[in-house]
PDB file of C-alpha atoms in Angstrom:
ATOM      1  CA  MET A   1     -10.075  -4.982 -39.758  1.00  0.00           C
ATOM      2  CA  PRO A   2      -7.348  -5.564 -37.153  1.00  0.00           C
ATOM      3  CA  LEU A   3      -8.226  -9.268 -37.278  1.00  0.00           C
ATOM      4  CA  ASN A   4      -6.567  -9.536 -40.695  1.00  0.00           C
ATOM      5  CA  LEU A   5      -3.269  -8.433 -39.153  1.00  0.00           C
ATOM      6  CA  LEU A   6      -3.343 -11.651 -37.106  1.00  0.00           C
ATOM      7  CA  LYS A   7      -3.749 -13.952 -40.108  1.00  0.00           C
ATOM      8  CA  LYS A   8      -0.896 -16.323 -40.914  1.00  0.00           C
ATOM      9  CA  TYR A   9       0.078 -18.305 -43.994  1.00  0.00           C
ATOM     10  CA  ASN A  10      -2.034 -20.148 -45.406  1.00  0.00           C
ATOM     11  CA  GLU A  11      -5.138 -18.509 -44.009  1.00  0.00           C
ATOM     12  CA  LEU A  12      -7.013 -16.120 -46.271  1.00  0.00           C
ATOM     13  CA  LEU A  13      -7.728 -12.539 -45.292  1.00  0.00           C
ATOM     14  CA  GLU A  14     -11.356 -11.725 -44.564  1.00  0.00           C
ATOM     15  CA  LEU A  15     -12.363  -8.970 -46.982  1.00  0.00           C
ATOM     16  CA  LEU A  16     -15.886  -9.707 -48.223  1.00  0.00           C
ATOM     17  CA  GLN A  17     -17.691  -7.971 -45.371  1.00  0.00           C
ATOM     18  CA  PHE A  18     -15.824  -4.681 -45.861  1.00  0.00           C
ATOM     19  CA  SER A  19     -16.738  -1.634 -47.875  1.00  0.00           C
ATOM     20  CA  GLU A  20     -14.179  -0.682 -50.515  1.00  0.00           C
ATOM     21  CA  ARG A  21     -12.639   1.890 -48.178  1.00  0.00           C
ATOM     22  CA  GLN A  22     -12.454  -0.521 -45.213  1.00  0.00           C
ATOM     23  CA  ARG A  23     -10.935  -3.190 -47.450  1.00  0.00           C
ATOM     24  CA  ASP A  24      -8.295  -0.738 -48.664  1.00  0.00           C
ATOM     25  CA  VAL A  25      -7.436   0.269 -45.082  1.00  0.00           C
ATOM     26  CA  SER A  26      -7.100  -3.390 -44.057  1.00  0.00           C
ATOM     27  CA  LEU A  27      -4.912  -4.282 -47.052  1.00  0.00           C
ATOM     28  CA  ARG A  28      -2.719  -1.212 -46.625  1.00  0.00           C
ATOM     29  CA  GLY A  29      -2.153  -2.156 -42.992  1.00  0.00           C
ATOM     30  CA  ILE A  30      -0.754  -5.513 -44.090  1.00  0.00           C
ATOM     31  CA  PHE A  31       1.160  -3.975 -47.013  1.00  0.00           C
ATOM     32  CA  ASN A  32       2.762  -1.411 -44.698  1.00  0.00           C
ATOM     33  CA  ARG A  33       3.608  -3.975 -41.997  1.00  0.00           C
ATOM     34  CA  ASP A  34       5.047  -6.643 -44.303  1.00  0.00           C
ATOM     35  CA  ILE A  35       6.650  -4.537 -47.034  1.00  0.00           C
ATOM     36  CA  VAL A  36       6.871  -0.767 -46.535  1.00  0.00           C
ATOM     37  CA  GLU A  37       7.908  -0.640 -42.865  1.00  0.00           C
ATOM     38  CA  ASN A  38       9.718  -3.981 -42.780  1.00  0.00           C
ATOM     39  CA  SER A  39      13.482  -3.376 -42.680  1.00  0.00           C
ATOM     40  CA  ASP A  40      13.978  -7.148 -43.034  1.00  0.00           C
ATOM     41  CA  PHE A  41      12.039  -7.340 -46.308  1.00  0.00           C
ATOM     42  CA  LYS A  42      14.843  -9.143 -48.107  1.00  0.00           C
ATOM     43  CA  PHE A  43      15.232 -12.309 -50.117  1.00  0.00           C
ATOM     44  CA  ARG A  44      18.421 -14.247 -49.443  1.00  0.00           C
ATOM     45  CA  GLY A  45      19.978 -11.157 -47.904  1.00  0.00           C
ATOM     46  CA  LYS A  46      19.132  -8.891 -50.845  1.00  0.00           C
ATOM     47  CA  LEU A  47      16.857  -5.900 -50.362  1.00  0.00           C
ATOM     48  CA  ILE A  48      13.499  -6.063 -52.167  1.00  0.00           C
ATOM     49  CA  ARG A  49      12.376  -2.788 -53.730  1.00  0.00           C
ATOM     50  CA  PRO A  50       9.180  -1.695 -55.469  1.00  0.00           C
ATOM     51  CA  PHE A  51       9.447  -1.327 -59.242  1.00  0.00           C
ATOM     52  CA  LYS A  52       9.758   2.305 -60.321  1.00  0.00           C
ATOM     53  CA  GLN A  53       7.496   3.781 -62.974  1.00  0.00           C
ATOM     54  CA  ASP A  54       7.731   7.320 -64.348  1.00  0.00           C
ATOM     55  CA  GLY A  55       5.339   9.741 -62.713  1.00  0.00           C
ATOM     56  CA  VAL A  56       3.819   7.205 -60.319  1.00  0.00           C
ATOM     57  CA  SER A  57       4.764   6.391 -56.738  1.00  0.00           C
ATOM     58  CA  ALA A  58       6.667   3.103 -56.710  1.00  0.00           C
ATOM     59  CA  LEU A  59       4.789   1.933 -53.606  1.00  0.00           C
ATOM     60  CA  GLU A  60       1.401   2.783 -55.150  1.00  0.00           C
ATOM     61  CA  THR A  61       2.315   0.852 -58.288  1.00  0.00           C
ATOM     62  CA  LEU A  62       3.371  -2.138 -56.206  1.00  0.00           C
ATOM     63  CA  PHE A  63       0.240  -2.027 -54.039  1.00  0.00           C
ATOM     64  CA  SER A  64      -1.837  -1.984 -57.213  1.00  0.00           C
ATOM     65  CA  HIS A  65       0.040  -4.989 -58.656  1.00  0.00           C
ATOM     66  CA  LEU A  66      -0.502  -6.934 -55.449  1.00  0.00           C
ATOM     67  CA  THR A  67      -4.230  -6.211 -55.048  1.00  0.00           C
ATOM     68  CA  ARG A  68      -5.637  -5.525 -58.515  1.00  0.00           C
ATOM     69  CA  LYS A  69      -5.725  -7.012 -61.982  1.00  0.00           C
ATOM     70  CA  THR A  70      -6.099  -5.654 -65.484  1.00  0.00           C
ATOM     71  CA  ASP A  71      -9.632  -5.493 -66.842  1.00  0.00           C
ATOM     72  CA  GLU A  72      -9.976  -8.542 -69.113  1.00  0.00           C
ATOM     73  CA  LYS A  73     -12.029  -6.531 -71.609  1.00  0.00           C
ATOM     74  CA  GLU A  74      -9.212  -4.034 -72.086  1.00  0.00           C
ATOM     75  CA  LYS A  75      -6.252  -6.203 -73.116  1.00  0.00           C
ATOM     76  CA  ASN A  76      -4.081  -3.320 -74.364  1.00  0.00           C
ATOM     77  CA  VAL A  77      -4.516  -1.250 -71.207  1.00  0.00           C
ATOM     78  CA  LYS A  78      -1.638  -1.499 -68.724  1.00  0.00           C
ATOM     79  CA  SER A  79      -3.446  -0.070 -65.684  1.00  0.00           C
ATOM     80  CA  ARG A  80      -4.711  -2.328 -62.929  1.00  0.00           C
ATOM     81  CA  SER A  81      -8.170  -1.054 -62.174  1.00  0.00           C
ATOM     82  CA  VAL A  82     -10.097  -4.164 -61.102  1.00  0.00           C
ATOM     83  CA  PHE A  83      -9.936  -5.362 -57.497  1.00  0.00           C
ATOM     84  CA  ASP A  84      -8.600  -8.941 -57.365  1.00  0.00           C
ATOM     85  CA  MET A  85      -9.922 -10.877 -54.392  1.00  0.00           C
ATOM     86  CA  LYS A  86      -7.584 -13.847 -54.877  1.00  0.00           C
ATOM     87  CA  ARG A  87      -4.459 -11.660 -54.867  1.00  0.00           C
ATOM     88  CA  SER A  88      -5.684  -9.496 -52.019  1.00  0.00           C
ATOM     89  CA  GLU A  89      -6.739 -12.234 -49.625  1.00  0.00           C
ATOM     90  CA  ARG A  90      -3.215 -13.671 -49.942  1.00  0.00           C
ATOM     91  CA  LEU A  91      -1.320 -10.379 -49.553  1.00  0.00           C
ATOM     92  CA  HIS A  92       0.207 -11.488 -46.239  1.00  0.00           C
ATOM     93  CA  TRP A  93       1.651 -14.610 -47.921  1.00  0.00           C
ATOM     94  CA  ILE A  94       4.387 -12.597 -49.662  1.00  0.00           C
ATOM     95  CA  TRP A  95       6.430 -12.053 -46.506  1.00  0.00           C
ATOM     96  CA  HIS A  96       6.070 -15.747 -45.636  1.00  0.00           C
ATOM     97  CA  HIS A  97       7.402 -16.868 -49.024  1.00  0.00           C
ATOM     98  CA  VAL A  98      10.286 -14.386 -49.074  1.00  0.00           C
ATOM     99  CA  GLN A  99      11.488 -15.884 -45.784  1.00  0.00           C
ATOM    100  CA  GLU A 100      11.542 -19.383 -47.361  1.00  0.00           C
ATOM    101  CA  ILE A 101       9.845 -20.898 -44.309  1.00  0.00           C
ATOM    102  CA  GLU A 102       7.980 -23.592 -46.227  1.00  0.00           C
ATOM    103  CA  GLN A 103       9.238 -25.859 -48.961  1.00  0.00           C
ATOM    104  CA  ILE A 104       8.732 -23.847 -52.142  1.00  0.00           C
ATOM    105  CA  LYS A 105      10.317 -24.063 -55.568  1.00  0.00           C
ATOM    106  CA  ILE A 106      12.681 -21.171 -56.162  1.00  0.00           C
ATOM    107  CA  PHE A 107      14.046 -20.692 -59.650  1.00  0.00           C
ATOM    108  CA  SER A 108      15.063 -18.108 -62.219  1.00  0.00           C
ATOM    109  CA  HIS A 109      13.777 -18.056 -65.771  1.00  0.00           C
ATOM    110  CA  LYS A 110      14.566 -15.961 -68.830  1.00  0.00           C
ATOM    111  CA  ASP A 111      11.292 -14.296 -69.882  1.00  0.00           C
ATOM    112  CA  ARG A 112      10.552 -12.217 -72.986  1.00  0.00           C
ATOM    113  CA  LYS A 113       9.282  -8.752 -72.060  1.00  0.00           C
ATOM    114  CA  ASP A 114       8.803  -6.011 -74.646  1.00  0.00           C
ATOM    115  CA  GLY A 115      11.117  -7.779 -77.105  1.00  0.00           C
ATOM    116  CA  LYS A 116      13.925  -8.250 -74.579  1.00  0.00           C
ATOM    117  CA  ASN A 117      15.151 -11.151 -72.485  1.00  0.00           C
ATOM    118  CA  VAL A 118      14.568 -10.461 -68.796  1.00  0.00           C
ATOM    119  CA  ILE A 119      15.656 -12.727 -65.950  1.00  0.00           C
ATOM    120  CA  ARG A 120      13.054 -13.166 -63.245  1.00  0.00           C
ATOM    121  CA  THR A 121      13.137 -15.173 -60.049  1.00  0.00           C
ATOM    122  CA  TYR A 122      10.027 -17.090 -59.046  1.00  0.00           C
ATOM    123  CA  LEU A 123       9.037 -18.278 -55.575  1.00  0.00           C
ATOM    124  CA  PHE A 124       6.528 -20.973 -56.478  1.00  0.00           C
ATOM    125  CA  ASP A 125       4.253 -22.550 -53.894  1.00  0.00           C
ATOM    126  CA  GLU A 126       2.956 -25.593 -55.733  1.00  0.00           C
ATOM    127  CA  VAL A 127       0.668 -26.707 -52.890  1.00  0.00           C
ATOM    128  CA  GLU A 128      -1.207 -23.391 -52.743  1.00  0.00           C
ATOM    129  CA  ASN A 129      -0.833 -22.477 -56.465  1.00  0.00           C
ATOM    130  CA  TYR A 130       0.795 -19.182 -55.561  1.00  0.00           C
ATOM    131  CA  VAL A 131       3.819 -17.357 -56.956  1.00  0.00           C
ATOM    132  CA  VAL A 132       5.918 -14.340 -55.999  1.00  0.00           C
ATOM    133  CA  VAL A 133       7.819 -12.754 -58.906  1.00  0.00           C
ATOM    134  CA  LEU A 134      11.103 -10.916 -58.343  1.00  0.00           C
ATOM    135  CA  GLU A 135      13.442  -9.319 -60.846  1.00  0.00           C
ATOM    136  CA  PRO A 136      17.138  -8.832 -60.082  1.00  0.00           C
ATOM    137  CA  TYR A 137      17.978  -5.127 -59.837  1.00  0.00           C
ATOM    138  CA  ARG A 138      20.462  -4.155 -62.530  1.00  0.00           C
ATOM    139  CA  LYS A 139      22.525  -1.569 -60.656  1.00  0.00           C
ATOM    140  CA  THR A 140      22.886  -3.208 -57.256  1.00  0.00           C
ATOM    141  CA  ASN A 141      22.570  -6.627 -55.723  1.00  0.00           C
ATOM    142  CA  ASP A 142      18.858  -6.174 -54.894  1.00  0.00           C
ATOM    143  CA  TYR A 143      15.491  -7.282 -56.271  1.00  0.00           C
ATOM    144  CA  TYR A 144      12.376  -5.623 -57.584  1.00  0.00           C
ATOM    145  CA  LEU A 145       9.119  -7.131 -56.341  1.00  0.00           C
ATOM    146  CA  LEU A 146       7.065  -7.293 -59.525  1.00  0.00           C
ATOM    147  CA  SER A 147       3.988  -9.176 -58.390  1.00  0.00           C
ATOM    148  CA  ALA A 148       2.508 -12.025 -56.386  1.00  0.00           C
ATOM    149  CA  TYR A 149      -0.644 -13.876 -57.290  1.00  0.00           C
ATOM    150  CA  TYR A 150      -2.778 -16.984 -57.129  1.00  0.00           C
ATOM    151  CA  LEU A 151      -2.305 -19.228 -60.170  1.00  0.00           C
ATOM    152  CA  GLU A 152      -5.768 -19.707 -61.613  1.00  0.00           C
ATOM    153  CA  SER A 153      -6.447 -22.857 -63.620  1.00  0.00           C
ATOM    154  CA  ARG A 154      -8.783 -21.049 -66.012  1.00  0.00           C
ATOM    155  CA  TYR A 155      -5.775 -19.037 -67.237  1.00  0.00           C
ATOM    156  CA  ASN A 156      -3.468 -22.093 -67.244  1.00  0.00           C
ATOM    157  CA  GLY A 157      -1.494 -20.470 -64.412  1.00  0.00           C
ATOM    158  CA  PRO A 158      -0.247 -23.665 -62.736  1.00  0.00           C
ATOM    159  CA  LYS A 159       0.670 -25.189 -66.093  1.00  0.00           C
ATOM    160  CA  ARG A 160       2.531 -22.065 -67.246  1.00  0.00           C
ATOM    161  CA  ILE A 161       4.615 -21.779 -64.097  1.00  0.00           C
ATOM    162  CA  LYS A 162       5.421 -25.503 -64.156  1.00  0.00           C
ATOM    163  CA  ASN A 163       6.629 -25.115 -67.754  1.00  0.00           C
ATOM    164  CA  LYS A 164       8.855 -22.228 -66.677  1.00  0.00           C
ATOM    165  CA  TYR A 165      10.179 -24.405 -63.868  1.00  0.00           C
ATOM    166  CA  LYS A 166      11.060 -27.153 -66.383  1.00  0.00           C
ATOM    167  CA  ARG A 167      13.010 -24.579 -68.448  1.00  0.00           C
ATOM    168  CA  ARG A 168      14.564 -22.815 -65.445  1.00  0.00           C
ATOM    169  CA  LEU A 169      18.076 -21.448 -65.450  1.00  0.00           C
ATOM    170  CA  GLN A 170      20.791 -23.377 -63.626  1.00  0.00           C
ATOM    171  CA  LYS A 171      21.404 -20.509 -61.227  1.00  0.00           C
ATOM    172  CA  VAL A 172      18.969 -18.540 -59.065  1.00  0.00           C
ATOM    173  CA  TYR A 173      19.625 -14.859 -59.726  1.00  0.00           C
TER     174      TYR A 173
END
């Protein structure tokens, strides 16, 4: 398990050989190091926070968004109950992308969410088909970390994000 703490971008975490509990311990170690305990977890000088949800720990919600996906059979269910290997094995990539070390496409886009326009900022790694999604915090000059995931071709992920990039806003929020 400690071996995963040594992994760098663009290596994948080794998770297949673990039991569910061991896998969770390994992923939480990376999550804690890169996000929870990282006082420098900022994007362009702005603090990145977990998204708050009523009655649920913000950090638990974020961990779930970064390591799980919604069951495809239950489209109307909002919970993330299915372990997502592709998200999880790239968990340590988030910190790398937030630092803007590599050449990535950074843009803001106006998305429709629950009947409202919402501005989101995308950190798009076209080479690795990976995206980190941030939302500007309304009350302060910070961000919410909404999610980060591998863009799967079977869901038109790369095509969708490229279309958003074509329709991006002039300013990065």
